[in-house]
Short mmCIF file of N, CA and C in Angstrom, two decimals:
data_model
loop_
_atom_site.label_atom_id
_atom_site.label_comp_id
_atom_site.label_asym_id
_atom_site.label_seq_id
_atom_site.Cartn_x
_atom_site.Cartn_y
_atom_site.Cartn_z
N GLN A 1 6.90 14.81 -61.32
CA GLN A 1 5.91 15.58 -62.04
C GLN A 1 4.86 14.55 -62.58
N VAL A 2 3.75 15.09 -62.42
CA VAL A 2 2.47 14.21 -63.00
C VAL A 2 2.45 14.22 -64.54
N GLN A 3 2.33 13.37 -65.12
CA GLN A 3 2.26 12.99 -66.54
C GLN A 3 0.91 12.69 -66.75
N LEU A 4 0.23 12.95 -67.78
CA LEU A 4 -1.34 12.68 -68.07
C LEU A 4 -1.30 12.31 -69.62
N ILE A 5 -1.76 10.92 -69.90
CA ILE A 5 -1.97 10.64 -71.36
C ILE A 5 -3.47 10.24 -71.61
N GLU A 6 -3.92 10.66 -72.30
CA GLU A 6 -5.62 10.49 -72.77
C GLU A 6 -5.53 9.48 -73.88
N SER A 7 -6.62 8.70 -73.88
CA SER A 7 -6.81 7.91 -75.00
C SER A 7 -8.40 7.55 -75.04
N GLY A 8 -8.64 6.82 -76.19
CA GLY A 8 -10.25 6.48 -76.24
C GLY A 8 -11.11 7.26 -77.19
N GLY A 9 -10.48 8.31 -77.83
CA GLY A 9 -11.28 9.25 -78.49
C GLY A 9 -11.35 8.63 -80.06
N GLY A 10 -12.32 9.08 -80.92
CA GLY A 10 -12.49 8.51 -82.11
C GLY A 10 -13.66 8.99 -82.71
N LEU A 11 -14.00 8.30 -83.80
CA LEU A 11 -15.19 8.90 -84.63
C LEU A 11 -16.34 7.88 -84.15
N VAL A 12 -17.40 8.58 -83.79
CA VAL A 12 -18.82 7.87 -83.59
C VAL A 12 -20.05 8.43 -84.15
N GLN A 13 -20.92 7.72 -84.24
CA GLN A 13 -22.31 8.30 -84.94
C GLN A 13 -23.12 8.77 -83.73
N ALA A 14 -24.00 9.45 -83.77
CA ALA A 14 -24.75 10.27 -83.06
C ALA A 14 -25.62 9.15 -82.26
N GLY A 15 -25.50 9.16 -80.96
CA GLY A 15 -25.99 8.13 -80.01
C GLY A 15 -25.41 7.00 -79.65
N GLY A 16 -24.05 6.94 -80.34
CA GLY A 16 -23.02 6.04 -79.89
C GLY A 16 -22.40 6.32 -78.38
N SER A 17 -21.26 5.55 -78.30
CA SER A 17 -20.79 5.69 -76.94
C SER A 17 -19.23 5.68 -77.15
N LEU A 18 -18.43 6.29 -76.23
CA LEU A 18 -17.07 6.09 -76.23
C LEU A 18 -16.63 6.14 -74.81
N ARG A 19 -15.37 5.56 -74.43
CA ARG A 19 -14.97 5.62 -73.04
C ARG A 19 -13.48 6.09 -73.19
N LEU A 20 -13.33 7.27 -72.79
CA LEU A 20 -11.77 7.97 -72.35
C LEU A 20 -11.35 7.62 -71.30
N SER A 21 -9.97 7.60 -71.59
CA SER A 21 -9.08 7.12 -70.39
C SER A 21 -7.97 8.27 -70.27
N CYS A 22 -7.46 8.22 -69.04
CA CYS A 22 -6.41 9.43 -68.78
C CYS A 22 -5.67 8.49 -67.75
N ALA A 23 -4.54 8.18 -68.14
CA ALA A 23 -3.49 7.29 -67.43
C ALA A 23 -2.33 8.17 -66.90
N ALA A 24 -2.24 8.36 -65.40
CA ALA A 24 -1.35 9.19 -65.01
C ALA A 24 0.00 8.37 -64.35
N SER A 25 0.77 9.40 -64.28
CA SER A 25 2.11 8.59 -63.98
C SER A 25 3.12 9.84 -63.30
N GLY A 26 4.09 9.50 -62.61
CA GLY A 26 5.16 10.42 -62.07
C GLY A 26 4.61 11.02 -60.62
N GLY A 27 3.60 10.72 -60.02
CA GLY A 27 3.38 11.34 -58.77
C GLY A 27 1.95 10.75 -58.20
N THR A 28 1.85 10.98 -56.83
CA THR A 28 0.55 10.45 -56.22
C THR A 28 -0.62 11.49 -56.58
N LEU A 29 -1.82 10.78 -56.46
CA LEU A 29 -2.98 11.41 -56.69
C LEU A 29 -4.02 11.77 -55.66
N SER A 30 -3.67 11.19 -54.45
CA SER A 30 -4.47 11.07 -53.67
C SER A 30 -5.23 12.29 -52.91
N ASN A 31 -4.46 13.30 -53.02
CA ASN A 31 -5.35 14.59 -52.61
C ASN A 31 -5.85 15.51 -53.67
N TYR A 32 -5.78 14.84 -55.02
CA TYR A 32 -6.30 15.77 -56.00
C TYR A 32 -7.74 15.49 -56.52
N VAL A 33 -7.86 16.62 -57.16
CA VAL A 33 -9.34 16.15 -58.17
C VAL A 33 -8.69 16.14 -59.47
N MET A 34 -9.40 15.11 -60.26
CA MET A 34 -9.29 14.94 -61.60
C MET A 34 -10.50 15.28 -62.33
N GLY A 35 -10.17 16.19 -63.60
CA GLY A 35 -11.25 16.77 -64.46
C GLY A 35 -11.02 16.42 -65.71
N TRP A 36 -11.94 16.58 -66.57
CA TRP A 36 -12.35 16.29 -67.89
C TRP A 36 -12.94 17.71 -68.43
N PHE A 37 -12.07 18.37 -69.34
CA PHE A 37 -12.60 19.38 -70.22
C PHE A 37 -12.54 19.09 -71.57
N ARG A 38 -13.31 19.87 -72.42
CA ARG A 38 -13.40 19.97 -73.60
C ARG A 38 -13.18 20.96 -74.63
N GLN A 39 -12.53 21.25 -75.90
CA GLN A 39 -12.48 22.48 -76.41
C GLN A 39 -12.88 22.04 -77.93
N ALA A 40 -13.87 22.76 -78.55
CA ALA A 40 -14.35 22.68 -79.81
C ALA A 40 -13.54 23.60 -80.52
N PRO A 41 -13.57 23.62 -81.95
CA PRO A 41 -12.77 24.44 -82.90
C PRO A 41 -13.49 26.06 -82.60
N GLY A 42 -12.77 26.94 -82.20
CA GLY A 42 -13.30 28.31 -81.95
C GLY A 42 -13.91 28.61 -80.92
N LYS A 43 -13.75 27.66 -80.12
CA LYS A 43 -14.73 28.02 -78.68
C LYS A 43 -13.72 27.68 -77.36
N GLU A 44 -14.07 28.23 -76.40
CA GLU A 44 -13.19 28.17 -75.06
C GLU A 44 -13.42 26.79 -74.68
N ARG A 45 -12.19 26.24 -73.90
CA ARG A 45 -12.03 25.21 -73.21
C ARG A 45 -13.03 25.20 -71.86
N GLU A 46 -14.10 24.01 -71.82
CA GLU A 46 -15.07 23.90 -70.93
C GLU A 46 -15.09 22.86 -69.99
N PHE A 47 -15.59 23.11 -69.21
CA PHE A 47 -15.53 21.99 -67.81
C PHE A 47 -16.58 20.88 -68.04
N VAL A 48 -16.37 19.54 -68.20
CA VAL A 48 -17.00 18.43 -68.36
C VAL A 48 -17.54 17.72 -67.27
N ALA A 49 -16.53 17.28 -66.53
CA ALA A 49 -16.62 16.20 -65.19
C ALA A 49 -15.43 16.10 -64.25
N ALA A 50 -15.70 16.09 -63.09
CA ALA A 50 -14.25 15.90 -62.14
C ALA A 50 -14.78 14.88 -61.06
N ILE A 51 -13.73 14.25 -60.46
CA ILE A 51 -13.99 13.34 -59.60
C ILE A 51 -12.63 13.41 -58.49
N ALA A 52 -13.12 13.47 -57.33
CA ALA A 52 -11.98 13.36 -56.29
C ALA A 52 -11.28 12.27 -56.20
N TRP A 53 -9.98 12.20 -56.26
CA TRP A 53 -9.26 10.74 -56.21
C TRP A 53 -9.91 9.69 -55.27
N SER A 54 -10.66 10.33 -54.14
CA SER A 54 -11.15 9.46 -53.13
C SER A 54 -12.20 8.46 -53.80
N GLY A 55 -13.13 9.24 -54.71
CA GLY A 55 -14.21 8.76 -55.26
C GLY A 55 -15.36 9.20 -54.71
N ARG A 56 -15.36 9.95 -53.61
CA ARG A 56 -16.35 10.39 -52.74
C ARG A 56 -17.01 11.46 -53.52
N TYR A 57 -16.58 12.36 -54.33
CA TYR A 57 -16.99 13.43 -54.95
C TYR A 57 -16.89 13.35 -56.38
N THR A 58 -18.20 13.69 -57.26
CA THR A 58 -18.07 13.86 -58.46
C THR A 58 -19.03 15.15 -58.85
N HIS A 59 -18.65 15.71 -59.90
CA HIS A 59 -19.55 16.72 -60.48
C HIS A 59 -19.44 16.94 -61.97
N TYR A 60 -20.58 17.16 -62.36
CA TYR A 60 -20.83 17.20 -63.89
C TYR A 60 -21.19 18.66 -64.33
N ALA A 61 -20.95 18.86 -65.63
CA ALA A 61 -21.62 20.06 -66.35
C ALA A 61 -22.86 19.60 -66.37
N ASP A 62 -24.00 20.61 -66.60
CA ASP A 62 -25.10 20.18 -66.89
C ASP A 62 -25.33 19.39 -68.11
N PHE A 63 -24.73 19.92 -69.23
CA PHE A 63 -25.09 19.43 -70.43
C PHE A 63 -24.70 17.91 -70.58
N VAL A 64 -23.97 17.43 -69.88
CA VAL A 64 -23.49 16.09 -69.74
C VAL A 64 -24.34 15.13 -68.68
N LYS A 65 -24.89 15.44 -67.85
CA LYS A 65 -25.62 14.90 -66.82
C LYS A 65 -26.40 13.72 -67.34
N GLY A 66 -26.55 12.69 -66.73
CA GLY A 66 -27.42 11.67 -67.43
C GLY A 66 -26.59 10.80 -68.47
N ARG A 67 -25.60 11.49 -69.06
CA ARG A 67 -25.00 10.83 -70.45
C ARG A 67 -23.76 10.26 -70.30
N PHE A 68 -23.01 11.19 -69.39
CA PHE A 68 -21.37 10.76 -69.28
C PHE A 68 -21.35 10.33 -67.65
N THR A 69 -20.35 9.55 -67.59
CA THR A 69 -19.89 9.09 -66.04
C THR A 69 -18.49 9.17 -65.91
N ILE A 70 -17.88 9.74 -64.81
CA ILE A 70 -16.28 9.89 -64.62
C ILE A 70 -16.33 9.00 -63.59
N SER A 71 -15.19 8.14 -63.66
CA SER A 71 -14.83 7.04 -62.41
C SER A 71 -13.12 6.87 -62.48
N ARG A 72 -12.81 6.34 -61.46
CA ARG A 72 -11.13 6.03 -61.40
C ARG A 72 -10.95 4.86 -61.08
N ASP A 73 -9.94 4.41 -61.36
CA ASP A 73 -9.36 3.03 -60.88
C ASP A 73 -7.88 3.37 -60.16
N TYR A 74 -7.85 2.86 -59.00
CA TYR A 74 -6.74 3.02 -57.91
C TYR A 74 -5.49 2.28 -58.51
N ALA A 75 -5.77 0.98 -58.95
CA ALA A 75 -4.82 -0.02 -59.14
C ALA A 75 -4.01 0.57 -60.66
N LYS A 76 -4.83 1.22 -61.16
CA LYS A 76 -4.23 1.50 -62.75
C LYS A 76 -3.81 3.10 -62.81
N ASN A 77 -4.33 3.61 -61.84
CA ASN A 77 -4.03 5.16 -61.57
C ASN A 77 -4.42 5.93 -63.08
N THR A 78 -5.85 5.55 -63.02
CA THR A 78 -6.31 6.06 -64.19
C THR A 78 -7.60 6.45 -64.12
N VAL A 79 -8.17 7.57 -64.85
CA VAL A 79 -9.49 8.19 -64.83
C VAL A 79 -10.08 7.83 -66.07
N TYR A 80 -11.39 7.57 -66.05
CA TYR A 80 -12.46 7.35 -67.26
C TYR A 80 -13.35 8.16 -67.46
N LEU A 81 -13.87 8.39 -68.40
CA LEU A 81 -15.05 9.17 -68.86
C LEU A 81 -15.68 8.45 -69.91
N GLN A 82 -16.83 7.96 -69.54
CA GLN A 82 -17.83 7.02 -70.32
C GLN A 82 -18.77 7.90 -70.80
N MET A 83 -18.77 7.90 -71.90
CA MET A 83 -19.69 9.03 -72.84
C MET A 83 -20.80 8.30 -73.47
N ASN A 84 -22.04 8.24 -73.33
CA ASN A 84 -23.25 7.50 -74.03
C ASN A 84 -24.18 8.70 -74.48
N SER A 85 -24.98 8.19 -75.40
CA SER A 85 -25.73 9.04 -76.10
C SER A 85 -25.07 10.44 -76.65
N LEU A 86 -24.05 10.04 -77.48
CA LEU A 86 -23.39 11.35 -77.86
C LEU A 86 -24.07 11.86 -78.86
N LYS A 87 -23.73 13.45 -78.89
CA LYS A 87 -24.35 14.06 -79.92
C LYS A 87 -23.47 14.91 -80.47
N PRO A 88 -23.52 15.54 -81.80
CA PRO A 88 -22.60 16.00 -82.70
C PRO A 88 -21.99 17.31 -82.06
N GLU A 89 -22.98 17.96 -81.13
CA GLU A 89 -22.08 18.91 -80.34
C GLU A 89 -21.24 18.63 -79.10
N ASP A 90 -21.12 17.23 -79.05
CA ASP A 90 -20.11 16.85 -78.25
C ASP A 90 -18.73 16.65 -78.98
N THR A 91 -18.50 17.01 -80.04
CA THR A 91 -17.53 16.92 -80.93
C THR A 91 -16.49 18.00 -80.54
N ALA A 92 -15.15 17.70 -79.76
CA ALA A 92 -14.30 18.33 -79.34
C ALA A 92 -12.94 17.52 -79.07
N VAL A 93 -11.99 18.32 -78.61
CA VAL A 93 -10.66 17.63 -77.95
C VAL A 93 -11.03 17.57 -76.52
N TYR A 94 -11.11 16.57 -75.94
CA TYR A 94 -10.92 16.14 -74.41
C TYR A 94 -9.76 15.98 -73.98
N PHE A 95 -9.65 16.67 -72.89
CA PHE A 95 -8.35 16.89 -71.92
C PHE A 95 -8.99 16.56 -70.54
N CYS A 96 -7.76 15.67 -69.94
CA CYS A 96 -7.77 15.52 -68.57
C CYS A 96 -6.85 16.02 -67.85
N ALA A 97 -7.23 16.46 -66.66
CA ALA A 97 -6.07 17.41 -65.77
C ALA A 97 -6.38 17.18 -64.25
N VAL A 98 -5.36 17.57 -63.67
CA VAL A 98 -5.22 17.46 -62.25
C VAL A 98 -5.31 18.99 -61.55
N GLU A 99 -6.11 18.94 -60.32
CA GLU A 99 -6.59 19.85 -59.92
C GLU A 99 -6.10 19.78 -58.35
N PRO A 100 -5.17 20.63 -57.85
CA PRO A 100 -4.89 20.46 -56.25
C PRO A 100 -5.33 21.26 -55.17
N LEU A 101 -6.45 22.10 -55.62
CA LEU A 101 -6.95 23.26 -54.75
C LEU A 101 -8.23 22.82 -54.12
N GLY A 102 -8.68 21.68 -54.62
CA GLY A 102 -9.80 21.05 -53.80
C GLY A 102 -11.16 21.55 -54.84
N THR A 103 -12.26 20.91 -54.09
CA THR A 103 -13.54 20.69 -54.89
C THR A 103 -14.00 21.93 -55.09
N ASP A 104 -13.79 23.08 -54.59
CA ASP A 104 -14.36 24.69 -54.83
C ASP A 104 -14.13 25.00 -56.24
N TYR A 105 -13.21 24.45 -56.68
CA TYR A 105 -12.63 25.16 -58.12
C TYR A 105 -12.69 23.99 -59.35
N VAL A 106 -13.26 23.10 -59.12
CA VAL A 106 -13.34 21.89 -60.10
C VAL A 106 -13.88 22.53 -61.47
N THR A 107 -14.80 23.45 -61.54
CA THR A 107 -15.06 23.93 -62.91
C THR A 107 -14.28 24.81 -63.67
N ARG A 108 -13.18 25.30 -62.90
CA ARG A 108 -12.15 26.38 -63.41
C ARG A 108 -11.09 26.01 -63.93
N ALA A 109 -10.72 26.20 -65.23
CA ALA A 109 -9.55 25.50 -65.99
C ALA A 109 -8.35 26.09 -65.41
N TYR A 110 -8.35 27.33 -64.78
CA TYR A 110 -7.02 27.91 -64.20
C TYR A 110 -6.77 27.06 -62.96
N ALA A 111 -7.45 26.40 -62.40
CA ALA A 111 -7.28 25.94 -60.96
C ALA A 111 -6.43 24.72 -61.33
N TYR A 112 -6.31 24.01 -62.58
CA TYR A 112 -5.64 22.81 -62.75
C TYR A 112 -4.26 23.03 -63.27
N ASP A 113 -3.35 21.93 -62.85
CA ASP A 113 -1.77 22.70 -62.96
C ASP A 113 -0.86 21.56 -63.76
N HIS A 114 -1.87 20.43 -64.13
CA HIS A 114 -1.07 19.44 -65.26
C HIS A 114 -2.23 19.31 -66.24
N TRP A 115 -2.02 18.99 -67.45
CA TRP A 115 -2.60 18.59 -68.63
C TRP A 115 -2.27 17.63 -69.44
N GLY A 116 -3.07 16.78 -69.94
CA GLY A 116 -2.68 15.77 -71.07
C GLY A 116 -2.83 16.58 -72.31
N GLN A 117 -2.38 15.82 -73.28
CA GLN A 117 -2.42 16.18 -74.79
C GLN A 117 -3.63 16.49 -75.36
N GLY A 118 -4.51 15.60 -74.81
CA GLY A 118 -5.85 15.67 -75.31
C GLY A 118 -6.20 14.52 -76.49
N THR A 119 -7.58 14.15 -76.68
CA THR A 119 -7.73 13.26 -77.50
C THR A 119 -9.05 13.77 -78.31
N GLN A 120 -9.13 13.37 -79.56
CA GLN A 120 -10.27 13.97 -80.34
C GLN A 120 -11.52 12.92 -80.43
N VAL A 121 -12.63 13.73 -80.00
CA VAL A 121 -13.82 13.06 -80.11
C VAL A 121 -14.67 13.63 -81.65
N THR A 122 -15.15 12.74 -82.15
CA THR A 122 -16.09 13.48 -83.37
C THR A 122 -17.19 12.77 -83.49
N VAL A 123 -18.26 13.46 -83.21
CA VAL A 123 -19.60 12.62 -83.36
C VAL A 123 -20.42 13.11 -84.58
N SER A 124 -20.71 12.21 -85.51
CA SER A 124 -21.25 12.52 -86.58
C SER A 124 -22.84 12.20 -86.53
N SER A 125 -23.68 13.18 -87.40
CA SER A 125 -24.91 13.31 -87.39
C SER A 125 -25.51 12.08 -88.31
#
């Protein structure tokens, strides 16, 4: 069974950067899509970015385009989310997850069947 562990969250000032990591273990990811979601207090979990494990496909939510970049490292079985130009509204718990259904469902949380525990990102103004 795939296990995911996120890291890299923290407190940063507006305009700063963070890089989140999602280390996967316990299974092969070669046919999967890896996604990042976030959830702020009192709000629903929302899609942030996704990448096919092949690396040939990426997709971003409109509110992060040009600021965030998703990538993966085969050797380390890890997916990254580089976050630049952070804004206070980016404050949330960020989760990574595995989606086995293909690229048609990457924005839909219900399509993901393995989730990490989350990492807190706080952006101060």
